[in-house]
Structure formats: C-alpha cells, structure tokens
Coordinates of C-alpha atoms and ligand atoms in Angstrom, one line a residue:
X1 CA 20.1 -0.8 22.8
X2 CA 22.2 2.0 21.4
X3 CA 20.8 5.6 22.4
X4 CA 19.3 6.6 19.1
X5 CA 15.9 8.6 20.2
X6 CA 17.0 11.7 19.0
X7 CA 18.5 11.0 16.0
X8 CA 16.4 12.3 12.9
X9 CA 18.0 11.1 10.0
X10 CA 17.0 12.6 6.1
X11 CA 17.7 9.4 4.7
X12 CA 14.5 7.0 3.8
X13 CA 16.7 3.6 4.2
X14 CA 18.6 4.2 7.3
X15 CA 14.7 5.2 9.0
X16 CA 13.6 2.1 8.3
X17 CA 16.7 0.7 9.1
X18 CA 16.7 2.2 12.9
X19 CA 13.1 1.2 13.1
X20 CA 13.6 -2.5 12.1
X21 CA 17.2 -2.5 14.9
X22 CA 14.8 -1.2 17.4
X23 CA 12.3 -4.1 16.8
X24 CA 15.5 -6.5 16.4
X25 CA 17.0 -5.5 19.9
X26 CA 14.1 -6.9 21.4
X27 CA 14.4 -10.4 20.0
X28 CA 17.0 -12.8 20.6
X29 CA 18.4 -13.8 17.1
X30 CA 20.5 -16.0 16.2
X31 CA 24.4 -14.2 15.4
X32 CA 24.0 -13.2 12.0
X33 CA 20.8 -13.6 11.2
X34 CA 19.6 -9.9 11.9
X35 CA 22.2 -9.3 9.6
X36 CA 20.7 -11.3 6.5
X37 CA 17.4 -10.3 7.3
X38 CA 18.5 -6.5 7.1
X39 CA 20.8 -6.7 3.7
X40 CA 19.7 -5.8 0.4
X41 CA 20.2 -8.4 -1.7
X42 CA 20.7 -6.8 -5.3
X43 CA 20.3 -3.5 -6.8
X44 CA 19.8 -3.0 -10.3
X45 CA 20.6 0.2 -12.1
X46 CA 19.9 1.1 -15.4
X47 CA 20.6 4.1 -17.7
X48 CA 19.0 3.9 -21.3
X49 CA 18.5 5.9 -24.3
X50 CA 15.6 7.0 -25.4
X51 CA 14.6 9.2 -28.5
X52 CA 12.2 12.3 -27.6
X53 CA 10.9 14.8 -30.3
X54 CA 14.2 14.0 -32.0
X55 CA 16.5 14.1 -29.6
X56 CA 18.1 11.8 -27.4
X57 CA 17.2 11.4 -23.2
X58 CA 19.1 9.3 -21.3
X59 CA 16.6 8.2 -18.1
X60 CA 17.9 6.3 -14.9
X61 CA 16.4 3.6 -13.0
X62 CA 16.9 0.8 -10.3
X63 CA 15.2 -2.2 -9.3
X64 CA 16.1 -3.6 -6.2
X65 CA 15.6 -6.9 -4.8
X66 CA 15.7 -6.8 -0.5
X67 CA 15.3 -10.4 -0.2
X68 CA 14.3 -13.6 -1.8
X69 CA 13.4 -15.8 1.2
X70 CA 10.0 -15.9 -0.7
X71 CA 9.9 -16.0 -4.3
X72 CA 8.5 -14.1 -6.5
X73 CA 10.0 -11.2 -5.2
X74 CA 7.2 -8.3 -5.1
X75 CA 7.0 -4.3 -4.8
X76 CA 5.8 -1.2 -6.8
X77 CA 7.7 0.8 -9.1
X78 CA 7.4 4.3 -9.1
X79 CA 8.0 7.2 -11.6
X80 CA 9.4 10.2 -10.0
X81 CA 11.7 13.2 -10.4
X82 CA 13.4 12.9 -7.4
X83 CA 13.5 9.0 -7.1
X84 CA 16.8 7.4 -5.5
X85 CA 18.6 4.4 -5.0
X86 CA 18.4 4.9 -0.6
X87 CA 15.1 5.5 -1.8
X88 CA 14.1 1.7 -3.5
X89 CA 16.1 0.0 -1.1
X90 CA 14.3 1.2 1.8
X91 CA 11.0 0.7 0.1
X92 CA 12.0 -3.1 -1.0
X93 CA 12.9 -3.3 3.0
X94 CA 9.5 -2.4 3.7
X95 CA 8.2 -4.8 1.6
X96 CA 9.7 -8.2 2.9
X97 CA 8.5 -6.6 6.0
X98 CA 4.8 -6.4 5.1
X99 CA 4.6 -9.1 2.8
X100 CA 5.9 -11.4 5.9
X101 CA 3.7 -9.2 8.5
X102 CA 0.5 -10.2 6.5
X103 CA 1.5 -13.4 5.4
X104 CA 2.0 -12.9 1.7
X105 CA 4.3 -15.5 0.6
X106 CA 6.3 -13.0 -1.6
X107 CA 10.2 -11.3 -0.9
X108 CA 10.3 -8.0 -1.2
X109 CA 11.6 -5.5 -4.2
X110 CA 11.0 -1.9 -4.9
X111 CA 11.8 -0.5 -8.5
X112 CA 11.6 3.5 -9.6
X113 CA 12.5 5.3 -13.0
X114 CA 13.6 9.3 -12.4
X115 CA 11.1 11.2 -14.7
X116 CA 8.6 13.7 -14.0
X117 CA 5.5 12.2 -15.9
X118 CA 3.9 15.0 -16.5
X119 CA 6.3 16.6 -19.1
X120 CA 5.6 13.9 -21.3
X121 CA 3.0 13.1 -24.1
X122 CA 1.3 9.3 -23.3
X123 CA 3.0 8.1 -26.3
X124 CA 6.2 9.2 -25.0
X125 CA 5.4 7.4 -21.6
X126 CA 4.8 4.4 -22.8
X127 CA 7.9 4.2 -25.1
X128 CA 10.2 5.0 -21.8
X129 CA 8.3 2.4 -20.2
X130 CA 8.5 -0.1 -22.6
X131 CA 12.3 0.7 -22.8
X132 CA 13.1 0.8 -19.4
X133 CA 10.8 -3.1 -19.4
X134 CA 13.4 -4.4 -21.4
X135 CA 16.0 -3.6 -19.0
X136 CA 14.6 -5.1 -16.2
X137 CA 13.3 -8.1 -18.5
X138 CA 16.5 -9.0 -20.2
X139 CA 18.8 -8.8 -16.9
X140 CA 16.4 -10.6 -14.8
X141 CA 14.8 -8.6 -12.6
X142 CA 11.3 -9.3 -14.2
X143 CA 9.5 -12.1 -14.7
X144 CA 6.4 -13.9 -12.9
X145 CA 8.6 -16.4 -10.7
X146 CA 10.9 -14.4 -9.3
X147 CA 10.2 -10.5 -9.8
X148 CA 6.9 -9.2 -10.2
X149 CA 6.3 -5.3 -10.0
X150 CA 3.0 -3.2 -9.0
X151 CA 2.1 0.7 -9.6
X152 CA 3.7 3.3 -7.3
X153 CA 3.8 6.7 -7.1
X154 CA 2.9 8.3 -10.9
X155 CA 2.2 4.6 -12.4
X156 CA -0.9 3.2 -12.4
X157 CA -2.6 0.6 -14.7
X158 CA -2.3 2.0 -17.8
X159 CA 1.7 1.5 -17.3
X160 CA 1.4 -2.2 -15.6
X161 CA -0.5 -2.9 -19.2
X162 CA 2.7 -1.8 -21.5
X163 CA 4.9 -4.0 -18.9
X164 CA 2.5 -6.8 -19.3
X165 CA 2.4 -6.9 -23.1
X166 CA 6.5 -5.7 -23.4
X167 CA 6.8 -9.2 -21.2
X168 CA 5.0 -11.1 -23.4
X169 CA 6.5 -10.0 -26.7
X170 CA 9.8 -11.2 -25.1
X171 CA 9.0 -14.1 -24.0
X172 CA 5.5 -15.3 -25.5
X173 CA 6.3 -19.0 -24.3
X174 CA 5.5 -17.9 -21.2
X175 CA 2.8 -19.3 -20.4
X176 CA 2.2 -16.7 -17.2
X177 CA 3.3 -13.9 -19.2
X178 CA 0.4 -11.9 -17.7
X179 CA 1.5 -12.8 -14.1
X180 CA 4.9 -11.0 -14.7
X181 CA 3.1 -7.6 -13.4
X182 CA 0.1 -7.0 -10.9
X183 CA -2.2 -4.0 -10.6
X184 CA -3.2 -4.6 -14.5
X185 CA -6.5 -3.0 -16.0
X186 CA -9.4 -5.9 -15.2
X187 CA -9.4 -6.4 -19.1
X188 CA -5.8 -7.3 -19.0
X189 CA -5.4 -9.8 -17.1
X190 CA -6.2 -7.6 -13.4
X191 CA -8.4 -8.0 -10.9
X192 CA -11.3 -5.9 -9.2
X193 CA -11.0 -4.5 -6.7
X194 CA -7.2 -3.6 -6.8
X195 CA -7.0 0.0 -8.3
X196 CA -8.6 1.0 -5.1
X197 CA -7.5 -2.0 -2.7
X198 CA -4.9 0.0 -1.0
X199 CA -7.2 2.9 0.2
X200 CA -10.1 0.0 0.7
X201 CA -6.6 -1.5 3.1
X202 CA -6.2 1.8 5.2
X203 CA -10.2 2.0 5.7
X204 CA -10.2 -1.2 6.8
X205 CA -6.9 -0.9 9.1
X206 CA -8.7 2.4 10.8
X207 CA -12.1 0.3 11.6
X208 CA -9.9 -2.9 13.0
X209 CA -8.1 0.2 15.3
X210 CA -12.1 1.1 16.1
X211 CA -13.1 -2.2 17.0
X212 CA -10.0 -2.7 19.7
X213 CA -11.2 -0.3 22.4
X214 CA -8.1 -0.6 24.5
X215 CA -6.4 1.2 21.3
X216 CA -9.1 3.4 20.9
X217 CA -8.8 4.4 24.7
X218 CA -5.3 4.5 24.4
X219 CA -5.2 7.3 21.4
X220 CA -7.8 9.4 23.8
X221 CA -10.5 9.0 20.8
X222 CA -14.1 7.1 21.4
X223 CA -16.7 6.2 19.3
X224 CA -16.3 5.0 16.2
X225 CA -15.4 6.9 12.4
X226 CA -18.5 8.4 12.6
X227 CA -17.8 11.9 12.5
X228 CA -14.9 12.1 13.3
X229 CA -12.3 14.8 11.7
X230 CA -9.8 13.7 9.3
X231 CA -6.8 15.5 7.7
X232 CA -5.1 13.3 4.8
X233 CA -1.9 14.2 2.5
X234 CA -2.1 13.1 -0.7
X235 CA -4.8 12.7 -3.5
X236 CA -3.3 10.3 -5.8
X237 CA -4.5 6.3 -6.0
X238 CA -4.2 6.0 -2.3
X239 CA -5.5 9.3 -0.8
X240 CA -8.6 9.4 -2.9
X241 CA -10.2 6.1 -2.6
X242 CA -9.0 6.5 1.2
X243 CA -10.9 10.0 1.1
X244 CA -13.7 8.7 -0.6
X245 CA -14.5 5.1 1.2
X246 CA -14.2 7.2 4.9
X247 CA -16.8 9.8 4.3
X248 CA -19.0 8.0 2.1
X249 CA -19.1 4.7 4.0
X250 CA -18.1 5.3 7.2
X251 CA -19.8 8.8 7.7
X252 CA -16.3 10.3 8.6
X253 CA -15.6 14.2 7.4
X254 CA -12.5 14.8 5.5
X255 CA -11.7 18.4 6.8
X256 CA -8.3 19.1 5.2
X257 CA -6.5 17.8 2.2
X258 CA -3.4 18.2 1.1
X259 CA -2.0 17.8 -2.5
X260 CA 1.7 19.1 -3.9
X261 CA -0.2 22.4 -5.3
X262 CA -2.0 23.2 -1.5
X263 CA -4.2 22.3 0.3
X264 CA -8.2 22.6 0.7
X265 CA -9.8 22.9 4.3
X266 CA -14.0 22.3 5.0
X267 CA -14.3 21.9 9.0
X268 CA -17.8 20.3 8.1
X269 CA -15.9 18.2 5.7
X270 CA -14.9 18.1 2.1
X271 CA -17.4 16.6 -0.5
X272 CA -14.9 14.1 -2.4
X273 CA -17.2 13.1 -5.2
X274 CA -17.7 16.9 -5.8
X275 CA -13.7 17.4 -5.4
X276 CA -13.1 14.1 -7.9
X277 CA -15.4 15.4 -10.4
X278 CA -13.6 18.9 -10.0
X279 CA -9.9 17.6 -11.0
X280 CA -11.3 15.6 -14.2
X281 CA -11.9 19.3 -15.5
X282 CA -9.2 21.6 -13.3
X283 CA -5.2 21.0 -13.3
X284 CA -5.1 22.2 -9.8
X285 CA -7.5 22.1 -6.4
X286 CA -6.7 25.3 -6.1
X287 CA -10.5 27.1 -7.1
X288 CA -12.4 24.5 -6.0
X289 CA -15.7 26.0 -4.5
X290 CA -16.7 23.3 -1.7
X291 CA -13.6 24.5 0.7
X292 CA -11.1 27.0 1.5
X293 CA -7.6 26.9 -0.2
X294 CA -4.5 27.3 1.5
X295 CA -1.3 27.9 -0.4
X296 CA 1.0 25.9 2.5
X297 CA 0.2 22.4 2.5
X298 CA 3.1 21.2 5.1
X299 CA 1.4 23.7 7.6
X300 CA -2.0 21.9 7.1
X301 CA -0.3 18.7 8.5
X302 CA -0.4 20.2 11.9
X303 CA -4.1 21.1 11.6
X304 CA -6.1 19.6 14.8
X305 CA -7.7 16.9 13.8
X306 CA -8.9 12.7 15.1
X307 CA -6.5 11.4 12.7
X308 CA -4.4 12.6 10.3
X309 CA -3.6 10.3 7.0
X310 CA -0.3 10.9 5.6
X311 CA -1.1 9.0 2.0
X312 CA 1.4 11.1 -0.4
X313 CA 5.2 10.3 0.2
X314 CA 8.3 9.8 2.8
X315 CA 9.5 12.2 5.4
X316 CA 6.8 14.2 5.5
X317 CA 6.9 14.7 9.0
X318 CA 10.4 15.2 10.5
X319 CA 11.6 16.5 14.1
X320 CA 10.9 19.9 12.4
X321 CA 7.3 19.9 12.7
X322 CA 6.6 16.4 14.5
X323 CA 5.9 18.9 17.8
X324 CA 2.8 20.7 16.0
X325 CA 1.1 17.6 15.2
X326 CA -2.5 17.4 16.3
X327 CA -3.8 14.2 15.8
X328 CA -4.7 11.6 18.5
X329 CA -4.1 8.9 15.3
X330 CA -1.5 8.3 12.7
X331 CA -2.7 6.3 10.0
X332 CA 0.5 5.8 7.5
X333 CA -1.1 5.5 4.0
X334 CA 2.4 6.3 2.3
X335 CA 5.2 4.5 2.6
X336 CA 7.9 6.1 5.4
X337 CA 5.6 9.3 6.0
X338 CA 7.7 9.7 9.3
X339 CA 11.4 9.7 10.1
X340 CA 12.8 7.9 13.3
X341 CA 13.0 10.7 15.6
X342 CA 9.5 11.7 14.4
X343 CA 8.3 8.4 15.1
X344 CA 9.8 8.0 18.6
X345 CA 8.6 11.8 19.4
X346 CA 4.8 11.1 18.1
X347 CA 5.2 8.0 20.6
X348 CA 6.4 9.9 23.2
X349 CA 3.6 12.7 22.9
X350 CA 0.9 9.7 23.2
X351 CA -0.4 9.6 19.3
X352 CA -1.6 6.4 18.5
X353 CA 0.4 5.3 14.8
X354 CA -0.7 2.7 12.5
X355 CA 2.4 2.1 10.9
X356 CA 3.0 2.0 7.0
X357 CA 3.6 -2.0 7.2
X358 CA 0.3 -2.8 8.2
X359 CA -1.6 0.5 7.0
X360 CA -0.9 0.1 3.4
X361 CA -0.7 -3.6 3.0
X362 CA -3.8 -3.9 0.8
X363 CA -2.4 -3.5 -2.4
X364 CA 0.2 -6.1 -2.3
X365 CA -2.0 -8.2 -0.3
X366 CA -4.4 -7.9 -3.7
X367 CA -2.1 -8.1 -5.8
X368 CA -1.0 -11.4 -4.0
X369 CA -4.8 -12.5 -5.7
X370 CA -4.7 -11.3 -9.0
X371 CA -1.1 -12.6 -9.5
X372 CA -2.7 -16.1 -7.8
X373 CA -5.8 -15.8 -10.6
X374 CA -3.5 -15.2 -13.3
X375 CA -1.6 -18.7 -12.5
X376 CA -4.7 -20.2 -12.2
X377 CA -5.8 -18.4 -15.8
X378 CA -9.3 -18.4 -14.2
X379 CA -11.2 -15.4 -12.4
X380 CA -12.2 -16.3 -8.9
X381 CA -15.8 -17.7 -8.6
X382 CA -16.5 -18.9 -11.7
X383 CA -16.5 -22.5 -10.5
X384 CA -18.5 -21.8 -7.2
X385 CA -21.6 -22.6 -7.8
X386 CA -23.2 -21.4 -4.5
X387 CA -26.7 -20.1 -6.0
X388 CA -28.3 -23.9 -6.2
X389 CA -27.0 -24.9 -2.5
X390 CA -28.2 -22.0 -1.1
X391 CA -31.9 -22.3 -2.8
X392 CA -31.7 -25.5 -0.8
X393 CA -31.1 -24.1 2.2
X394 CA -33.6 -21.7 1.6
X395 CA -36.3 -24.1 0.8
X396 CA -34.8 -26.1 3.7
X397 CA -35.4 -23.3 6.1
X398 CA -38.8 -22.6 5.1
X399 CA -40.0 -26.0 4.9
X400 CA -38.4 -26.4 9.1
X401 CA -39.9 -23.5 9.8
X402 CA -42.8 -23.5 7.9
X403 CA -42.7 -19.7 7.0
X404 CA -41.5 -17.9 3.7
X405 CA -37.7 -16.1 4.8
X406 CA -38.5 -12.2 4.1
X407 CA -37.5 -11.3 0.3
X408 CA -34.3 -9.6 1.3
X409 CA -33.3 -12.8 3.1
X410 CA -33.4 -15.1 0.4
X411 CA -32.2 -12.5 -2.4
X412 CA -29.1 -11.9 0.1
X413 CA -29.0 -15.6 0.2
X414 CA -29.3 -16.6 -3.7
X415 CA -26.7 -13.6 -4.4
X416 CA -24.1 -14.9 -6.7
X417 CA -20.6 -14.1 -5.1
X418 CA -18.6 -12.2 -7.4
X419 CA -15.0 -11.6 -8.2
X420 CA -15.2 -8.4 -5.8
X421 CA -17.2 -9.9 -3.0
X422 CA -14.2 -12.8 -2.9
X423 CA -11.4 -9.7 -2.9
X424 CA -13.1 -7.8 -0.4
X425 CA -13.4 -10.5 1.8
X426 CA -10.1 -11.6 1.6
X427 CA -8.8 -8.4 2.6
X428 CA -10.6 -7.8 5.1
X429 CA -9.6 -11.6 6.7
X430 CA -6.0 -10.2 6.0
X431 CA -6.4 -6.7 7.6
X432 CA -8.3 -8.2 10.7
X433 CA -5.9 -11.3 11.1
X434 CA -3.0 -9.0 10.8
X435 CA -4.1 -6.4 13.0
X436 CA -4.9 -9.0 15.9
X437 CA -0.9 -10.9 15.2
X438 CA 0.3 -7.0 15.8
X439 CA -1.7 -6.9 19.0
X440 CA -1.0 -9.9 20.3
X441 CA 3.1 -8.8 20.2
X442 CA 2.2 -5.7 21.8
X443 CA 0.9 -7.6 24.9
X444 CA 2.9 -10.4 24.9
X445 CA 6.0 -9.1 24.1
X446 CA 7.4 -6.8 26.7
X447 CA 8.9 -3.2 25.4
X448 CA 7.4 -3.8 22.1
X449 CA 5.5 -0.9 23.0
X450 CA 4.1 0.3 19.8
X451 CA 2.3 -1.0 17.1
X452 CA 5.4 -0.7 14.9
X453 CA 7.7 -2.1 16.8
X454 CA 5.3 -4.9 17.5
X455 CA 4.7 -5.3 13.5
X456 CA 8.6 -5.6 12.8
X457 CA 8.8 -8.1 15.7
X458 CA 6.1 -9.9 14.4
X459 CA 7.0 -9.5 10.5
X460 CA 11.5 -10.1 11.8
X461 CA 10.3 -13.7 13.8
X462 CA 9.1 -15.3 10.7
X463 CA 11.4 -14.1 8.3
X464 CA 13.9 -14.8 10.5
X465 CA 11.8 -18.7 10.8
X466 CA 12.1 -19.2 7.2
X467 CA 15.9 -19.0 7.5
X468 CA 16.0 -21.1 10.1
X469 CA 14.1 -23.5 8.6
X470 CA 16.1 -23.4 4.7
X471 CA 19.4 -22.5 6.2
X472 CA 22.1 -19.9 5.2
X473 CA 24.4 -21.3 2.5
Ligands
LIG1 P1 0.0 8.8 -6.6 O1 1.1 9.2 -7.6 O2 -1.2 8.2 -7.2 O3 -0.4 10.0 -5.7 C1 0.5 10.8 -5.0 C2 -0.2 12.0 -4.4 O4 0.7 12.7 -3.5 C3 -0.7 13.0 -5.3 O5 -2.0 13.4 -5.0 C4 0.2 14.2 -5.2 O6 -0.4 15.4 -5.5 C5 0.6 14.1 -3.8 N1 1.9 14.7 -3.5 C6 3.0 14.6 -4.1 N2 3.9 15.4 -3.5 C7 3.3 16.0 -2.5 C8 3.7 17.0 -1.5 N3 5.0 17.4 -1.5 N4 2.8 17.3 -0.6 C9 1.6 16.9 -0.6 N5 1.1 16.0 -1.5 C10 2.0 15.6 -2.4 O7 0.7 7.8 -5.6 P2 0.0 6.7 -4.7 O8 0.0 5.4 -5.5 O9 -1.3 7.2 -4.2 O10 1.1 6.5 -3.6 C11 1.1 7.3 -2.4 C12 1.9 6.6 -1.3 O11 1.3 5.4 -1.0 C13 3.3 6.4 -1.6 O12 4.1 6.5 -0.4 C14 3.3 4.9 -2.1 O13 4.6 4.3 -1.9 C15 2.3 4.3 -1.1 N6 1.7 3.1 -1.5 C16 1.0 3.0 -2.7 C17 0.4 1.8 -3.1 C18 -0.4 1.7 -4.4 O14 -1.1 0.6 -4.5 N7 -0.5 2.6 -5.2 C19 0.5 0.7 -2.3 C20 1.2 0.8 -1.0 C21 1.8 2.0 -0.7

C-alpha cells in the first residue's frame, strides 16, 4: 500500500478517494474492477438565468451520478455558497458507498446549486428551484427510476415539495411523479419519520456502539449514554434532532454546540428544547441565556468531551487541529467531517470513529421507504390489521392462564402500529444489522482495523459482487 499516512489533502473527493484505496488494498479485486467501482460516472453542470427584483442572476449547479449499479440512483442536493463540483462527486461516492453498506438497493448521486439561501425572499427560492428542476428534469438527471434527490445542506422539505410538483407539471403521465424526490412534507407525498430520521440514524448508531462493549472498551468510555458529555457541530436538520433525541431520550448532556455564528457551552448540559424555542424568535445563538457563548466555534471542537458529533459540514477537522481533539468517540453526523490524515491521526491517537457511511445512513435508508410507499401509492400499515389478531391472543392468554393481562399489557398489545412505529423499526433493523456486518469485517478481516475501513470493505465487496454478477460491457 502506497505510504499515504501523512498526506492531508484539502480536497473532499480525493479524502474519500484515499479512504476507499485504503479499504481496496485490502481486498483482492479483480484488475479493473476497483477502478469502475471508484469512477464517477456523469457529472451534470448547469448554468441558468434567472430574473431577481428585475434583474438577471445567472446560478450554477451540478448533479452528479457516481454509479448506477443500482437504479434509481439516490443522494441529497444541497444549496450552498461555496458548493463545488470535487465537492458532489465526493458526496455521490459516499453514497454508493452507504447505500451498498446498508443494503439500500439505490446507486449513488449527489446534486448542489451555489446560492446562499438566506439572501433570498421564499418566493425567490422557489423560482430558482423550480428553474434549476427543469434542468435536471429535461436532461435526465431526475426522475423516479433512475435519479431521485433528497434535502442537504440549506434544503429541506419545503424545497423537495416545488421539485415534486415542477416533476409532475412536466411529466403528469407519470404515474410516480411523487416518487421523483424523497424527504417530501408527509402531506405531499413524504413520510414520518424522515425530517428527523437522520439524527434518529446517528442516535441509534451511538447506542449500537453502546451495546458492543469490546468497542466501548476500546474507545476507553463505559457505561452507557447516560450522562455522558457531548460536543456536536452543527444545528441544522441533523444536529438538532441529534441534540435533541440524546439528552431527552437517552439522558445524555449536550455541553457544547457549535453553529457558523459560535458556539454555546453548559458543562451541565444545554437544554435543547429551551435552545429550539430560542432560534424560532433570535437570528443568532449568540444571547441565549441557558449557556455561555463563545465567539470561536472551531476552538470548541477540541473541547474535552465522551464524544464529539461533527453534524455540520466537510473538513472540519484537518491535521491542523486533529492533535487537540478530546474525545474518546467520533460520531460523523456530516458528511466527510474529517480529512485523511485526520482520520489516520484520530486512529493512531486511539479515538474510537463511527464513520459518516454508517453514522448518517438514516436519511437515505428512510428515504429508501417513503420512495417504496410512494410506488406502492399506499402509506405503510393501512392494510395490517394487527388490532383483531392480537385481541385474540389476548383473550387466548387469559383464558390459558386464567388471569386478566395487567391493563398496560393488553393496551400495549391492541396498539395499532402506525406509519412511524413501522419507520422506526425499520431503522433501527437497518442500523443494528449494519453496525454488526461492520463488526464482523473488523474481526474477520485482518488490517481492516477501523470501523471505516471495515465499512468500505464491506460496502466495496458487494458493489464490487453486483459487477461480477451483471458484467462490465
Ligand atoms: P443544515 O443546512 O440543516 O444545517 C447545517 C448546520 O451547520 C447549521 O446549523 C449551520 O449553522 C451549521 N454550520 C454551517 N457552517 C458551519 C461552520 N463553519 N461551523 C459550524 N457550524 C456550521 O444541514 P443538514 O441537513 O443538517 O446537514 C448537515 C450535514 O449532514 C451535512 O454534511 C450533510 O451532507 C449531512 N447529511 C444530511 C442528511 C439530511 O438528511 N439532511 C443526510 C445525511 C447526511
């Protein structure tokens, strides 16, 4: 394996790249393959007019497709100021990995528009996004077979709904118009459970790392999330539902966060509803009574802590500061929150990283489900009907045992499922499954060493499988 330890590159794609060789060194491929496995297949860019307060913008975007071993192809798009092509190949990268990792049977694709949201009105937004839907629509890089985007950084539902209904003004023959785009508001055409399923993902990731003592031995923590101290960057979609689900469920205390404008530290940890309710009624953290505020957020990152939770974007930690980290855990809520020689460093110094494949896989893994409900044009569990089996089970039981089951019992029992229960559960399969597949690679495969490495290795075999199995032609 070349010697590339040291190297600490700026650019997002060739991270990922010198992660993924790393994993690939380890397994014996077939010439070539590693190859088409690694190669972005297609990039789109774009550059389109559009007319603001009367005069004429001209915004750029890409959508790029890393593979199509799996179709539909599947990945956010984000909205950001300093969004790149390395960028969105390196993200659609990431997500053939995942996707293949956890078992989604989708190719990966990453899409991302340069604008900084903020400087315009909603109307505005939602004519650059309809806009920049046509582009990808009419040159083919959106549609529910074969490319189906997600919300990113500075999108969210409210822009997955104008994609949706730009889609099926296009093409209203279509009969799974409203499959053409995941991550949708419930009413159209979404799903519970995903605006928050990627933070719901990461909680879930951090109590599978709980119930694996070896791991847990191996970071130097014990216990479980009870109490312990967590730092997390970020407050957006996957930060805050992160935030919120560890301290209110799991009893954890959220000491630091950081956002873009600072950061806010509470070593008794930080009250999140009390912070949410805050920033529906301030611009900025900054003034928020329940902690102190600190202008430097990167300097925050290195704040002791159990683990720390990068959730915001790439790079944040580099070979510049990766020697002032003081976590036992890494738990990568963002996408590429650490660059190659950071990585290899942090592994080096003994922290324990969940990497971004497996961390974050719970928003595509639920969009997998609401893209599968919309082609089914049915929510899930509407045509269970569990309630009259189980009042005969419950009958059953007591008439066997000849006692009444406590109330609680039979209420649990006679519970109807709902959509939520079903998502929930699902993820939480996916997240467990996955996390043991990981583990099993670490111990069976020799040098895999880390959990990254191991999730490449485990993601690379079956991608590299389904070539195998169709060919190269
Ligand atoms: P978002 O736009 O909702 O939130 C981004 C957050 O990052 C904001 O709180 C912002 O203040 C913060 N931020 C921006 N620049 C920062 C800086 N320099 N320092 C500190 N904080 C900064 O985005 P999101 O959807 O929460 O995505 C966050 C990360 O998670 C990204 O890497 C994204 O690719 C990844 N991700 C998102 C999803 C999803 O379903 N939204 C799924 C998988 C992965």
């Amino acid at each position: 394996m070349p010697h590339t330890e040291n190297r600490d590159t700026t650019g997002f794609r060739e991270n990922v790249d010198l992660m993924v060789d790393r994993a690939i060194a380890l397994l014996a491929l077939e010439p070539g393959i590693a190859h088409a496995i690694k190669a972005c297949n297609e990039v789109l860019q774009v550059r389109f007019p559009v007319k603001i307060r009367g005069q004429i913008e001209v915004f750029t975007g890409w959508r790029a497709v890393h593979s199509t071993h799996r179709l539909p192809a599947k990945g956010g798009i984000r909205f950001a100021p300093y969004a790149s092509q390395n960028e969105v190949e390196a993200l659609a990268a990431l997500m053939t990995y995942k996707c293949a990792l956890a078992d989604i049977p989708f190719g990966g694709s990453k899409g991302a528009l340069i604008i900084n949201p903020s400087l315009y009105t909603t109307d505005e937004l939602e004519k650059i996004t309809r806009r920049f839907t046509l582009e990808l629509a009419r040159k083919g890089f959106l549609s529910p077979a074969t490319n189906v985007p997600a919300p990113d950084i500075g999108t969210g539902e409210r822009e997955m709904a104008w994609i949706a209904d730009t889609y099926k003004h296009l093409y209203p023959e279509d009969i799974n118009y409203i499959a053409c785009v995941t991550g949708k508001p419930v009413y159209q055409g979404g799903i519970n459970g995903r605006s928050e399923a990627t933070g719901r993902g990461v909680q879930y990731a951090i109590e599978e790392f709980f119930l694996n003592p070896d791991h847990v031995k191996q970071s130097g923590l014990e216990g479980n999330l009870e109490g312990k101290r967590i730092v997390i960057q970020g407050f957006g979609n996957v930060g805050s539902h992160t935030a919120r689900f560890l301290s209110c469920e799991n009893g954890a205390l959220i000491t630091a966060i950081i956002k873009s404008d600072g950061a806010l530290i509470n070593d008794h940890g930080i009250n999140i509803d009390d912070l949410q309710v805050y920033l529906t009624e301030n611009p900025s953290i900054k003034g928020f009574p329940g902690a102190t505020y600190t202008e430097n957020g990167l300097d925050v990152l290195e704040k002791e802590c159990d683990i720390l939770i990068p959730a915001a974007l790439e790079n944040q930690i580099t070979l510049k500061n990766a020697h002032n980290i003081n976590a036992h855990v890494i738990v990568e809520a963002a996408n590429g929150p650490l660059s190659y020689g950071a990585d290899r460093l942090l592994n080096e110094r003994g922290i324990f990283i969940i990497p971004d494949a497996y961390a974050n896989v719970g928003g595509v893994t639920v969009s997998y489900f609401e893209w599968i409900r919309n082609l089914s044009h049915m929510r899930f569990g509407r045509m269970q009907e569990n309630r009259v089996k189980n009042t005969l089970i419950a009958d059953l039981l007591e008439r066997v045992s000849g006692e009444k089951l406590p109330a609680t019992m039979r209420e649990a029992l006679l519970k109807e499922t709902t959509e939520l229960d079903i998502v929930r559960s699902g993820l939480r399969e996916t997240m467990r499954d996955t996390y043991q597949q990981i583990k099993h690679t670490m111990a069976t495969c020799e040098d895999a060493g880390d959990m990254r490495t191991a999730a490449y290795i485990t993601a690379i075999r079956k991608i590299a499988h389904s070539y195998q199995d169709i060919g190269v032609y």
